[in-house]
N, CA, C and O of each residue as an XYZ file, in Angstrom:
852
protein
N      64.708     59.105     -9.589
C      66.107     59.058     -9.173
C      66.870     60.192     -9.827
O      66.692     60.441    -11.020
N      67.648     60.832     -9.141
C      68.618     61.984     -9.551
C      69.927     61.606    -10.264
O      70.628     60.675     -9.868
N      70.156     62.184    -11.076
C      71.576     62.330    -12.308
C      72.928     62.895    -11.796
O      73.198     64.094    -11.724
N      73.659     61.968    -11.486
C      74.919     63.263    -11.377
C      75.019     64.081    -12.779
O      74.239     63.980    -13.726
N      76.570     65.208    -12.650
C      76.574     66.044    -13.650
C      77.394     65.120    -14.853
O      77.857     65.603    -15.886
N      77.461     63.507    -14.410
C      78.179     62.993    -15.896
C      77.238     61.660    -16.020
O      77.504     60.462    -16.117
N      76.206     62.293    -15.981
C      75.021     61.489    -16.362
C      74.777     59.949    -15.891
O      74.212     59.135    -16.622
N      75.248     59.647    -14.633
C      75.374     58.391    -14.526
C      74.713     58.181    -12.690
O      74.958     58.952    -11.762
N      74.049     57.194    -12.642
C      73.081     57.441    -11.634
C      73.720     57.060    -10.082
O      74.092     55.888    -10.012
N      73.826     57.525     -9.361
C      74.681     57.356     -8.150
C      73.464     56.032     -6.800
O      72.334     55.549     -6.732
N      74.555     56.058     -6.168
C      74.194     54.854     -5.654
C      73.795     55.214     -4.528
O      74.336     54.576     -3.624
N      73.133     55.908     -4.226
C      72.410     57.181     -3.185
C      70.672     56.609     -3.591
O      69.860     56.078     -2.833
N      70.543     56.928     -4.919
C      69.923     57.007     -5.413
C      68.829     55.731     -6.160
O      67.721     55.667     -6.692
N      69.671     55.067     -5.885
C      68.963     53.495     -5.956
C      68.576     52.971     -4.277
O      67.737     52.072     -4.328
N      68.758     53.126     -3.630
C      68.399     53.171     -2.603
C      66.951     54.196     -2.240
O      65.909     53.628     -1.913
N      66.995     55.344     -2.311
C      66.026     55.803     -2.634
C      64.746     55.566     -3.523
O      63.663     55.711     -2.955
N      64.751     55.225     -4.827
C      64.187     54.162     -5.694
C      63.763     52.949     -4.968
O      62.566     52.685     -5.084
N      64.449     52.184     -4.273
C      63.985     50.777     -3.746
C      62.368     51.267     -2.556
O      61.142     51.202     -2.463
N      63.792     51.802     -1.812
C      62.387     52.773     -0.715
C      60.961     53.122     -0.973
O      60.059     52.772     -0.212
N      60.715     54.030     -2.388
C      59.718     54.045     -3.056
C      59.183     53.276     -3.021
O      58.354     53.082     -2.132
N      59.493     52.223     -4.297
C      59.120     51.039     -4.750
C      58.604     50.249     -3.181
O      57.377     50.268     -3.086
N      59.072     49.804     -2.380
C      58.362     49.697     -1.234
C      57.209     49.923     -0.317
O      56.425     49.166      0.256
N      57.424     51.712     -0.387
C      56.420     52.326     -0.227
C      55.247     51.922     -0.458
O      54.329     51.603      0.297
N      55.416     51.984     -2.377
C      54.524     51.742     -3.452
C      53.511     50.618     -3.184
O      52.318     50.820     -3.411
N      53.969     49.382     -2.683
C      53.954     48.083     -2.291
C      53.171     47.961     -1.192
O      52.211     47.257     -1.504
N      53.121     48.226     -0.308
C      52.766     48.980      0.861
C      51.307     49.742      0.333
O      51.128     50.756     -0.343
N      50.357     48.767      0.966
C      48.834     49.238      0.706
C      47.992     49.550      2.054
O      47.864     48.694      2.929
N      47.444     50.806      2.147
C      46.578     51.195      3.141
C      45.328     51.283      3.192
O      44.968     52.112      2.356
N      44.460     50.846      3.752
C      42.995     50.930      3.489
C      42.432     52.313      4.532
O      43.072     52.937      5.378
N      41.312     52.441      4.182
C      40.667     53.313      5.392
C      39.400     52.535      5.489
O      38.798     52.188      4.474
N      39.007     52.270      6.627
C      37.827     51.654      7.336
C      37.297     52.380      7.898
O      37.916     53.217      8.555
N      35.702     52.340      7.854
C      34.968     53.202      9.158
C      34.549     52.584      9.992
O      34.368     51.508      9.421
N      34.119     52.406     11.378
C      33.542     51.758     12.816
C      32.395     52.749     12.718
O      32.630     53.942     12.912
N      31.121     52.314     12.417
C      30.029     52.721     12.943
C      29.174     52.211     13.700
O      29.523     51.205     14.317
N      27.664     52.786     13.913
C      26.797     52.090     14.919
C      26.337     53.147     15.912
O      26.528     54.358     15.798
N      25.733     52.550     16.856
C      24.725     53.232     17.480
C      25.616     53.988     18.826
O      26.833     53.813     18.876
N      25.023     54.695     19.723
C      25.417     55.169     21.095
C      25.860     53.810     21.713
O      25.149     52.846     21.995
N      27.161     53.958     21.850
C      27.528     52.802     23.576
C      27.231     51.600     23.251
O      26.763     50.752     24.011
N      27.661     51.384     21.328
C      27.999     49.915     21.002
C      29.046     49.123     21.148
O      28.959     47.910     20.957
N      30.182     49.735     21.512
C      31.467     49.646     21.293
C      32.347     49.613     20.375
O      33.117     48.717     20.030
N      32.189     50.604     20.016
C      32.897     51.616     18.928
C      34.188     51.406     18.921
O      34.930     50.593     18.370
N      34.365     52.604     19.889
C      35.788     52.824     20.609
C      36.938     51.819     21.668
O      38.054     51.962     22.167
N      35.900     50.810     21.619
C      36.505     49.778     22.463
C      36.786     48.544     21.434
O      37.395     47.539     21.802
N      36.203     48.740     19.889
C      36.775     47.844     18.802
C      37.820     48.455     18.570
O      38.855     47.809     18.403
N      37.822     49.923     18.496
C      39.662     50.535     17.620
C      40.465     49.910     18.943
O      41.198     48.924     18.861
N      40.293     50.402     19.766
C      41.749     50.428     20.970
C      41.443     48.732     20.505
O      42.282     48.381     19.677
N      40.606     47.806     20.794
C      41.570     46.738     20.839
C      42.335     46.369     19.917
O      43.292     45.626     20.132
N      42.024     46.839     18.728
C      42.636     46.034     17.441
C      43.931     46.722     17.013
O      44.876     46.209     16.414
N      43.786     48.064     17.463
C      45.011     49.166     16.979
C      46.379     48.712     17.259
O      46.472     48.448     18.458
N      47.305     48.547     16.722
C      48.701     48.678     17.305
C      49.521     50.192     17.238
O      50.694     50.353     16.900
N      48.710     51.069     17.592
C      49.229     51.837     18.029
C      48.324     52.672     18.794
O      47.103     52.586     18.669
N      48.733     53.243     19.353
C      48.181     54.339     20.804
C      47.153     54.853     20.000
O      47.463     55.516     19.011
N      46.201     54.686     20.222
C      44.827     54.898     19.426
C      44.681     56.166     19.505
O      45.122     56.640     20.552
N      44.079     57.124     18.559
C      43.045     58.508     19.187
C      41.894     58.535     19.276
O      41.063     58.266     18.407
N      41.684     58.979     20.715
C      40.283     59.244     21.227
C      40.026     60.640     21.239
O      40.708     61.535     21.737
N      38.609     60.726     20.430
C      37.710     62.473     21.083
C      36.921     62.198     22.171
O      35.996     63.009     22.154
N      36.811     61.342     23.254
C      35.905     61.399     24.235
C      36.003     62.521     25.496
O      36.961     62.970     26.126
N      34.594     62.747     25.554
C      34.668     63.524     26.201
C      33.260     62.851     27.729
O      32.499     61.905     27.528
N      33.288     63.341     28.542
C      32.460     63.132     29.437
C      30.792     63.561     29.175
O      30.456     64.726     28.958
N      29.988     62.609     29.226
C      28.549     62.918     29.149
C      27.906     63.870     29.743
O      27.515     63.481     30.844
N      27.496     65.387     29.426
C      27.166     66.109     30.285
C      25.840     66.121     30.503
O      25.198     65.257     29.905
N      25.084     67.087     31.402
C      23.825     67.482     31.801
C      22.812     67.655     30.206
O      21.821     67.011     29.860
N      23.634     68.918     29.402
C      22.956     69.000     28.395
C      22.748     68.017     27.282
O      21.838     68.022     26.453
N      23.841     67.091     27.414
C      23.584     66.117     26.679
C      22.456     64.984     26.596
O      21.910     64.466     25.622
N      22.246     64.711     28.525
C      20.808     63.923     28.222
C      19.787     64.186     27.897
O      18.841     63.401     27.834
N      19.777     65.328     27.628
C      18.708     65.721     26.931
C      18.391     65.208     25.116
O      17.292     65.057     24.582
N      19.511     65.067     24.613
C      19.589     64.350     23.611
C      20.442     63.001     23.086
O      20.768     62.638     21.956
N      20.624     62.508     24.225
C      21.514     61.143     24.170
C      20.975     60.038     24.483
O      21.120     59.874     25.694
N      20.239     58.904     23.849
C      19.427     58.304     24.197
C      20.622     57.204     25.486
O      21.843     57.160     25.334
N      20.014     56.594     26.420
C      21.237     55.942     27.433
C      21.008     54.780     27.656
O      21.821     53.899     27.936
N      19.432     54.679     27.499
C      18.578     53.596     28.423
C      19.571     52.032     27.445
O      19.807     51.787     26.262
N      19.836     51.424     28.611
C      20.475     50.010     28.359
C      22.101     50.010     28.617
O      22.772     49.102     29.107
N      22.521     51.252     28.158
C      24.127     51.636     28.761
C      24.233     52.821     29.592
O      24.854     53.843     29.299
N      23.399     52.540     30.938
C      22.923     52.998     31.775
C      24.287     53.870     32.230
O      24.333     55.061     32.537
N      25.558     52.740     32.165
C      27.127     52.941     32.839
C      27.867     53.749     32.414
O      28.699     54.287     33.144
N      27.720     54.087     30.873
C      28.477     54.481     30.021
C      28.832     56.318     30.290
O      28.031     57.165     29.897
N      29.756     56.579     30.796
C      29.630     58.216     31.122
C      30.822     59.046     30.225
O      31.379     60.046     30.677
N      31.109     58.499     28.947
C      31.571     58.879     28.154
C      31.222     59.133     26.906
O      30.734     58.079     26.496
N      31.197     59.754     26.247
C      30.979     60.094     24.192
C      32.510     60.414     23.320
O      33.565     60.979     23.607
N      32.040     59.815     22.300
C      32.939     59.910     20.825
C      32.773     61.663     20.367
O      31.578     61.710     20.076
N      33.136     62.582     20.233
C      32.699     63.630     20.120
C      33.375     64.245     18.597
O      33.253     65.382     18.141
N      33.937     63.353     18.154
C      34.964     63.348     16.492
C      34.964     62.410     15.944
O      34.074     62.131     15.141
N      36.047     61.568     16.232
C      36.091     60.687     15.932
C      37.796     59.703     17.078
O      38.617     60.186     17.857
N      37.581     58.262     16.561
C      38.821     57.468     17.166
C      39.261     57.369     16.074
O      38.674     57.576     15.012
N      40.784     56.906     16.319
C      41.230     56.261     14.914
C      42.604     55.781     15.555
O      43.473     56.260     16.283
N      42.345     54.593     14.908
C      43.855     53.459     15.152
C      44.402     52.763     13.920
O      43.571     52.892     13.020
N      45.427     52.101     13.527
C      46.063     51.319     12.857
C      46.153     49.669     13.379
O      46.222     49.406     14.579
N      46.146     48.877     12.592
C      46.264     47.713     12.103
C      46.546     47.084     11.069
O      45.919     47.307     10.033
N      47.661     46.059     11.128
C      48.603     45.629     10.109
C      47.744     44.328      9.992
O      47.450     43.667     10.989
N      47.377     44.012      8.796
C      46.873     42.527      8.355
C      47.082     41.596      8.163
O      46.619     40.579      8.679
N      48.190     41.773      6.995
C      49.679     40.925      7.105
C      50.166     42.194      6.144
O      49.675     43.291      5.880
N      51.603     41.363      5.681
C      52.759     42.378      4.729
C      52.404     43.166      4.294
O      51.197     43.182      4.052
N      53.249     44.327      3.919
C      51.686     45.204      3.009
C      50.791     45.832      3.156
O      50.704     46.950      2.647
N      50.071     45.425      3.729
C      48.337     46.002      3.921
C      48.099     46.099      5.577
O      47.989     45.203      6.414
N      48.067     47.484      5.696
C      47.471     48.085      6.774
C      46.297     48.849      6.729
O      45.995     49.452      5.699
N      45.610     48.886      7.729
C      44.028     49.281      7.591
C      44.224     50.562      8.557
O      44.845     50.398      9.607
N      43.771     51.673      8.266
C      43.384     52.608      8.967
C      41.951     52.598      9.585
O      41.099     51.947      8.981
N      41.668     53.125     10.502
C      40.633     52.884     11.435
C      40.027     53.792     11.905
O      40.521     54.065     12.998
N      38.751     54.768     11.533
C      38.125     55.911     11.500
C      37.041     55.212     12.675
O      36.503     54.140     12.398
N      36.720     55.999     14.204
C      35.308     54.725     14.580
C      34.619     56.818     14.553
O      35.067     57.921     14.865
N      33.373     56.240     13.984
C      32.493     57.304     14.135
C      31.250     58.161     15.184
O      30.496     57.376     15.758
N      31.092     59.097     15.358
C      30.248     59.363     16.995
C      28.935     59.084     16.329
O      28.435     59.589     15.324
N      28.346     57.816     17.436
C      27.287     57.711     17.045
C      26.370     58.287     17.046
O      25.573     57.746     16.279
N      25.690     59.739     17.802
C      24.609     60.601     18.234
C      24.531     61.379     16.719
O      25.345     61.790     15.891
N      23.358     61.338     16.836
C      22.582     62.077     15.314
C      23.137     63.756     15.300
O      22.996     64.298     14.203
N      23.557     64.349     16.058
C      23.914     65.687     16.537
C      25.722     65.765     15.880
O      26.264     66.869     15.821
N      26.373     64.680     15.503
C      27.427     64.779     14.939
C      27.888     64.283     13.967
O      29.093     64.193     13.731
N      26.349     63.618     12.778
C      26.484     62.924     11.823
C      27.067     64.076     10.754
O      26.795     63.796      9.587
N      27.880     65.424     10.951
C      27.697     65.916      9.800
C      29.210     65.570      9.789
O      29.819     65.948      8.789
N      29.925     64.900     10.762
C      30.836     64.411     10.576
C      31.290     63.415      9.922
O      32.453     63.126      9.641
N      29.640     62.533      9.522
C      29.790     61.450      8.500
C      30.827     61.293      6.939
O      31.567     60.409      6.506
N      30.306     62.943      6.338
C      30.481     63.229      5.064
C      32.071     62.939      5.304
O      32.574     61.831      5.117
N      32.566     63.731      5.605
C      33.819     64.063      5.743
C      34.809     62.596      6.011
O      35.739     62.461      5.216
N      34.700     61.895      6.710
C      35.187     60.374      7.442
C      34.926     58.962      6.438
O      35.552     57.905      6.519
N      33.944     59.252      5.595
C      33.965     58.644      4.291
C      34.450     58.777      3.207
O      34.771     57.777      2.564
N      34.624     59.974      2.738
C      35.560     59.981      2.085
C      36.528     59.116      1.609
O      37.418     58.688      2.342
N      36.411     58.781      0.265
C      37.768     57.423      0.181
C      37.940     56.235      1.066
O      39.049     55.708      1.151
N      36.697     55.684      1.870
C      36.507     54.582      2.544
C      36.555     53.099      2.069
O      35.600     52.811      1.348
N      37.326     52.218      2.271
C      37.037     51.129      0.897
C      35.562     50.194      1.760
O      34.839     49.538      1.009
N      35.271     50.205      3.086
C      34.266     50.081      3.159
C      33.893     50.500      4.754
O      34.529     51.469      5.170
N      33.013     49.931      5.618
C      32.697     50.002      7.249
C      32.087     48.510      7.845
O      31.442     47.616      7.297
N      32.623     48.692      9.271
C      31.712     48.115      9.929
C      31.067     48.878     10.959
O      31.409     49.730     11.779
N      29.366     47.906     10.429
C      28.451     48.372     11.241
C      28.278     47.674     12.920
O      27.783     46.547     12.909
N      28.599     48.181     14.186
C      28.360     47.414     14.733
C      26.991     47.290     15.843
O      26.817     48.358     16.431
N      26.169     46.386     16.167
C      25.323     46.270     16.541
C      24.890     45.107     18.040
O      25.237     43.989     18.423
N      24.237     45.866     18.360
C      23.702     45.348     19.612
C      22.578     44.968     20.006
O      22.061     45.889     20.638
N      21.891     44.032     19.956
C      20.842     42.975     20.004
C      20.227     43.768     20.780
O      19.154     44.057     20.249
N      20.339     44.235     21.692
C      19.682     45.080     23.022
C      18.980     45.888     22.226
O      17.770     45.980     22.431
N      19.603     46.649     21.141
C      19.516     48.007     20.923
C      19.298     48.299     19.423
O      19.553     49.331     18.802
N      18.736     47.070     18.969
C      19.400     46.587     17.527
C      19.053     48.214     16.672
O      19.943     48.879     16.142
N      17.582     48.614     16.705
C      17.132     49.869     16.162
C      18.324     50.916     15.766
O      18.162     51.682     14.816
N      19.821     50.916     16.720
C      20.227     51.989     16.954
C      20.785     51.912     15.585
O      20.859     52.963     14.948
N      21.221     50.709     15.002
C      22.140     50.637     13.883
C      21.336     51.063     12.930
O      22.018     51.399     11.962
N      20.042     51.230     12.720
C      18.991     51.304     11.351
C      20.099     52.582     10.607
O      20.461     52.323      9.460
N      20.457     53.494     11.033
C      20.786     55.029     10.727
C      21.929     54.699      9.846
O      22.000     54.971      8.648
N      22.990     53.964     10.699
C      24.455     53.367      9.699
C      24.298     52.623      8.775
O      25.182     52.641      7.919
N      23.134     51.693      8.583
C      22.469     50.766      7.764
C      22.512     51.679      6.301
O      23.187     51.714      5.272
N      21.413     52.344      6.867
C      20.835     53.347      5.935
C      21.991     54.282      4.986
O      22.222     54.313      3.777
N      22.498     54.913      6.007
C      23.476     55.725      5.191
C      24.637     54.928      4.370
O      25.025     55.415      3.308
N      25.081     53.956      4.754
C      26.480     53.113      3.965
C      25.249     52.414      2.500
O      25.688     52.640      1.372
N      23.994     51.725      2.549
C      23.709     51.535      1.345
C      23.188     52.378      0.985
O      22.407     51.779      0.246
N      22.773     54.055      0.805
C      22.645     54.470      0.414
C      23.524     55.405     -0.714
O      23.225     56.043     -1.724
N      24.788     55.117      0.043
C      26.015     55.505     -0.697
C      27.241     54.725     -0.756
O      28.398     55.060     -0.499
N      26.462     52.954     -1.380
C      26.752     52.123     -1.848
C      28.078     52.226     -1.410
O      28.862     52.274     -2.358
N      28.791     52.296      0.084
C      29.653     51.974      0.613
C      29.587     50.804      1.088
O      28.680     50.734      1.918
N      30.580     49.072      0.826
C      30.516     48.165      1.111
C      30.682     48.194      2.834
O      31.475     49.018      3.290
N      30.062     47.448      3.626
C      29.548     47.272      4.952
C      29.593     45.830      5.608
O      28.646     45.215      5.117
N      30.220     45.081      6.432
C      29.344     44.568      7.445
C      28.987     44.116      8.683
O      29.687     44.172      9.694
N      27.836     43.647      8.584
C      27.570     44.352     10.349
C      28.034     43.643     11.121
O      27.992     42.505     10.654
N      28.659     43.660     12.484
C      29.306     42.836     13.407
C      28.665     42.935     14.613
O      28.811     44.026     15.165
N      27.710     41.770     15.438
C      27.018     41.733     16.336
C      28.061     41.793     17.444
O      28.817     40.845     17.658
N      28.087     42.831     18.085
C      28.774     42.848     20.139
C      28.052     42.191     20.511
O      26.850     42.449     20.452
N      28.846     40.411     21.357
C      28.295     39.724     22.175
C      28.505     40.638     23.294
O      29.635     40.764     23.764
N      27.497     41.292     23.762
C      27.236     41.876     25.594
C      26.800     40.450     26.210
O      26.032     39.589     25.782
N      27.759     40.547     27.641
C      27.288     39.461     28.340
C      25.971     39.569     28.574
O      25.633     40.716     28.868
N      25.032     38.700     28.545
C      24.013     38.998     29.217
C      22.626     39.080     27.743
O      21.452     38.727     27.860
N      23.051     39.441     26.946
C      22.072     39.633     25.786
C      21.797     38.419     24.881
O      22.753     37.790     24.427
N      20.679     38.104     24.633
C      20.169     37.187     23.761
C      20.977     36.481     22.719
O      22.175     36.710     22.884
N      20.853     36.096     22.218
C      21.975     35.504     21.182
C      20.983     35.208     19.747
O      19.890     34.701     19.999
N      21.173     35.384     18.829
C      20.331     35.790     17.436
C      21.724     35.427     16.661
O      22.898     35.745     16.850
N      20.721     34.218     15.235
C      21.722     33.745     14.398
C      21.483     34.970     13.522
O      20.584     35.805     13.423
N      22.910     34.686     12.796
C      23.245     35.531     11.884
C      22.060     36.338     10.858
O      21.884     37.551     10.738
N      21.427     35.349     10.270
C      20.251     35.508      9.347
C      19.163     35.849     10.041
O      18.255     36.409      9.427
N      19.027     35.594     11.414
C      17.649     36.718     11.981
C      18.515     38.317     12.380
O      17.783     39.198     12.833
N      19.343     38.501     12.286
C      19.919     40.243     12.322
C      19.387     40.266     11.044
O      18.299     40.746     10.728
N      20.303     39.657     10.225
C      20.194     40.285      8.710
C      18.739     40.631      8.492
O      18.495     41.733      8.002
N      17.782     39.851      8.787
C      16.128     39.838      8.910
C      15.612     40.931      9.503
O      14.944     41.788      8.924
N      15.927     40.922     10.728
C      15.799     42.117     11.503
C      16.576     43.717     10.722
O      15.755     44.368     10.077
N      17.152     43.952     10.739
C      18.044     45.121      9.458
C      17.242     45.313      8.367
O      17.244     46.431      7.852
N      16.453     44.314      7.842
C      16.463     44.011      6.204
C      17.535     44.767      5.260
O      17.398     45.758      4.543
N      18.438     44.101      5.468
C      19.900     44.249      5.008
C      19.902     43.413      3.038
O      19.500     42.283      2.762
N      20.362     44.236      2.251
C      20.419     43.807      1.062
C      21.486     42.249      1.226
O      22.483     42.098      1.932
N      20.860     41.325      0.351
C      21.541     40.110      0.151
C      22.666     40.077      0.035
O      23.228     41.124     -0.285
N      23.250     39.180      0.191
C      24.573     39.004      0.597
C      25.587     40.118      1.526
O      26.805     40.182      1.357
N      25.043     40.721      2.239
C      26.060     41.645      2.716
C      26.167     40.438      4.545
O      25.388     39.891      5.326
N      27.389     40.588      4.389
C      27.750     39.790      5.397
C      27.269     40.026      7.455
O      27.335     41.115      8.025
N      26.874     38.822      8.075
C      26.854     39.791      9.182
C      27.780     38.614     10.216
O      27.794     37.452      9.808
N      28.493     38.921     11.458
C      28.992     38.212     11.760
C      28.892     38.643     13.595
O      28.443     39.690     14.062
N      29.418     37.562     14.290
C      29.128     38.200     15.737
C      30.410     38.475     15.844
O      31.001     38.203     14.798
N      31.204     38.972     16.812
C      32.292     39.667     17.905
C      32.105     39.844     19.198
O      31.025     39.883     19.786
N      33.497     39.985     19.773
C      33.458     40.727     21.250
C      34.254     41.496     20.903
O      35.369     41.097     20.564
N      33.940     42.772     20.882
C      34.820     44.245     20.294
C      36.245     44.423     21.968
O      37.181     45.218     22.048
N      35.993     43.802     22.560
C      37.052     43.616     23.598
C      38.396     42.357     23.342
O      39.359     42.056     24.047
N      38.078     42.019     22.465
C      38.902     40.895     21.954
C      39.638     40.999     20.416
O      38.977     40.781     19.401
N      41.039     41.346     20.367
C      41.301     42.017     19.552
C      41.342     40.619     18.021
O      40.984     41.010     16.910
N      41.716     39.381     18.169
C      41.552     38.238     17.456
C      40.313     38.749     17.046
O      40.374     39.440     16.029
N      39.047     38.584     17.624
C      37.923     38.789     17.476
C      37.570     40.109     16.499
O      36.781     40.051     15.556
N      38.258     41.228     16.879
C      38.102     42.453     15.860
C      38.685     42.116     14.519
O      38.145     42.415     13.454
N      40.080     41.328     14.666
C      40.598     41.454     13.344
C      39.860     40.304     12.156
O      39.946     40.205     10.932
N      39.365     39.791     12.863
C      38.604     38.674     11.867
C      37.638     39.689     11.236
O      37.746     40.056     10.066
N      36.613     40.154     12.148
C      35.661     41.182     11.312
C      36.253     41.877     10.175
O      35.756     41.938      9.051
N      37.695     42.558     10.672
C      37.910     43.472      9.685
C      38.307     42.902      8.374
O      38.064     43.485      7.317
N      38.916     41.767      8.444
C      39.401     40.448      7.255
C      38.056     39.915      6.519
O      38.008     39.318      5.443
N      37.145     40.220      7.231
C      35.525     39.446      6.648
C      35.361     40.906      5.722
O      35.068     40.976      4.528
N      35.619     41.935      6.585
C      35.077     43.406      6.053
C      36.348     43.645      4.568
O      35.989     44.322      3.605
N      37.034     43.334      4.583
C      38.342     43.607      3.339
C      38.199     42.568      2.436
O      38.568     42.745      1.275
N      37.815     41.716      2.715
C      37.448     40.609      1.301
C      35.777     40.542      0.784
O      35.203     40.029     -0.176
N      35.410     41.238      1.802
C      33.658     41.859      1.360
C      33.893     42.920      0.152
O      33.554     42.785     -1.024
N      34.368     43.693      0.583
C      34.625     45.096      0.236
C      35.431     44.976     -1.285
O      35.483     45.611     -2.338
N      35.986     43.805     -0.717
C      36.934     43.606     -2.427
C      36.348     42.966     -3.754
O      36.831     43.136     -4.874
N      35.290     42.244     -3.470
C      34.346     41.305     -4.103
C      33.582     42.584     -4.877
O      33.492     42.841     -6.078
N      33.131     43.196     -3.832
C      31.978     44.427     -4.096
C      32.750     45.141     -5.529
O      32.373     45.215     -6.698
N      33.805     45.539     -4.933
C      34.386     46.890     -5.877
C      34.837     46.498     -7.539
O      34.943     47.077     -8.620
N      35.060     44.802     -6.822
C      35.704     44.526     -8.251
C      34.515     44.128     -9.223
O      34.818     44.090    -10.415
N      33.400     43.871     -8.934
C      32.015     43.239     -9.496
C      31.547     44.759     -9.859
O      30.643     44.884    -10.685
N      32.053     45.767     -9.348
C      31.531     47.220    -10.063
C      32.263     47.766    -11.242
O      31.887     48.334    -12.267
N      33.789     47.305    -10.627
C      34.601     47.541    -11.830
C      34.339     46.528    -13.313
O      34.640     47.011    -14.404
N      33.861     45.357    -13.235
C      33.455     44.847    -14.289
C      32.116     44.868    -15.002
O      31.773     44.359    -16.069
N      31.330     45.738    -13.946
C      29.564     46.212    -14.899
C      30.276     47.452    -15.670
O      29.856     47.766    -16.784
N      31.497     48.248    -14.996
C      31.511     49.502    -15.899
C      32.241     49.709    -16.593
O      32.554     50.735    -17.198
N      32.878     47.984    -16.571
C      33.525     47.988    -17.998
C      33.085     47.370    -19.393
O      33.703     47.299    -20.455
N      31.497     46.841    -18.950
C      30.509     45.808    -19.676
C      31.278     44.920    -20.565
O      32.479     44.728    -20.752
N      29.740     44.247    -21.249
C      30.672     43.151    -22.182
C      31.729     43.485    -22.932
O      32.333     42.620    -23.567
């Protein structure tokens, strides 16, 4: 807060101060959306976002099938080519930022960068396709970024309890897995509420090994 010239604090200026202090109050997370080609990535941000989401999609070209695996989202004639990113308010306070990542191995060097300062991700996965997630698996425990995975009910696909994914993954213990319809925004925000009290458990159980007995 600023001084007038007879040292006495103007009322401009407490107002400003409160604002801060608000600010301050006011907690943002960053989340990542990962997973395989044509899991529904981009169709978890737009639903959950309250605001006009950003999309990098671009149209699937010729040269691309050459390296885009398709088989099962036969329909899909679009790609993530950056990234999406939307907002969501949780409750008071705490809003989550929303990074969804391109799934094709040809733009993972975009990984590094989109993690950065992540408090954790969800992985999302598709029974059809389950293999595709091994890659996001891999990379979030490898750099002990808290994770978890959220099964897309696709109409039409098998249905697998929780603990045969986790089985299937061989996913380290306790990391949570849960189903969704990434078209259903109730449905997204629960994941992300499973994914923020995961993530919080994790960080704080690290903060107390490295502060030992």
């Amino acid at each position: 807060m600023g001084l007038h010239d007879n040292g006495t604090t103007g009322p401009g200026s407490w107002g400003a101060g409160a604002a801060a202090e608000e600010e301050l109050a006011a907690l943002a997370l960053k989340i990542l959306v990962a997973g395989g080609f044509g899991v529904g990535k981009t169709t978890l941000v737009g639903a959950v976002s309250e605001i006009r989401p950003l999309r990098t999609e671009e149209l699937l070209s010729e040269a691309g099938e050459l390296v885009d695996d398709t088989g099962g989202v036969d329909q899909k004639s679009t790609t993530t080519v950056a990234m999406d990113f939307g907002r969501i308010t949780i409750r008071a306070g705490l809003s989550l930022y929303l990074f969804g990542t391109p799934g094709q191995d040809r733009f993972w060097f975009l990984w590094d960068e989109l993690s950065q300062g992540a408090l954790g991700a969800v992985v999302l996965a598709d029974t059809r396709r389950l293999e595709d997630c091994f890659p996001a698996v891999d990379y979030f425990e490898h750099r002990r970024i808290p994770f978890v995975v959220a099964v897309n009910c696709f109409t039409g696909a098998r249905s697998y309890a929780s603990d045969e994914v986790s089985r299937a993954l061989d996913l380290e213990q306790g990391t949570p897995v849960v189903l969704c319809d990434a078209r259903d925004k109730d449905s997204g925000k629960e994941v992300l509420i499973r994914l923020v009290e995961y993530a919080g458990r994790v960080h704080t159980a690290r903060l107390l090994d490295a502060v030992g007995p």
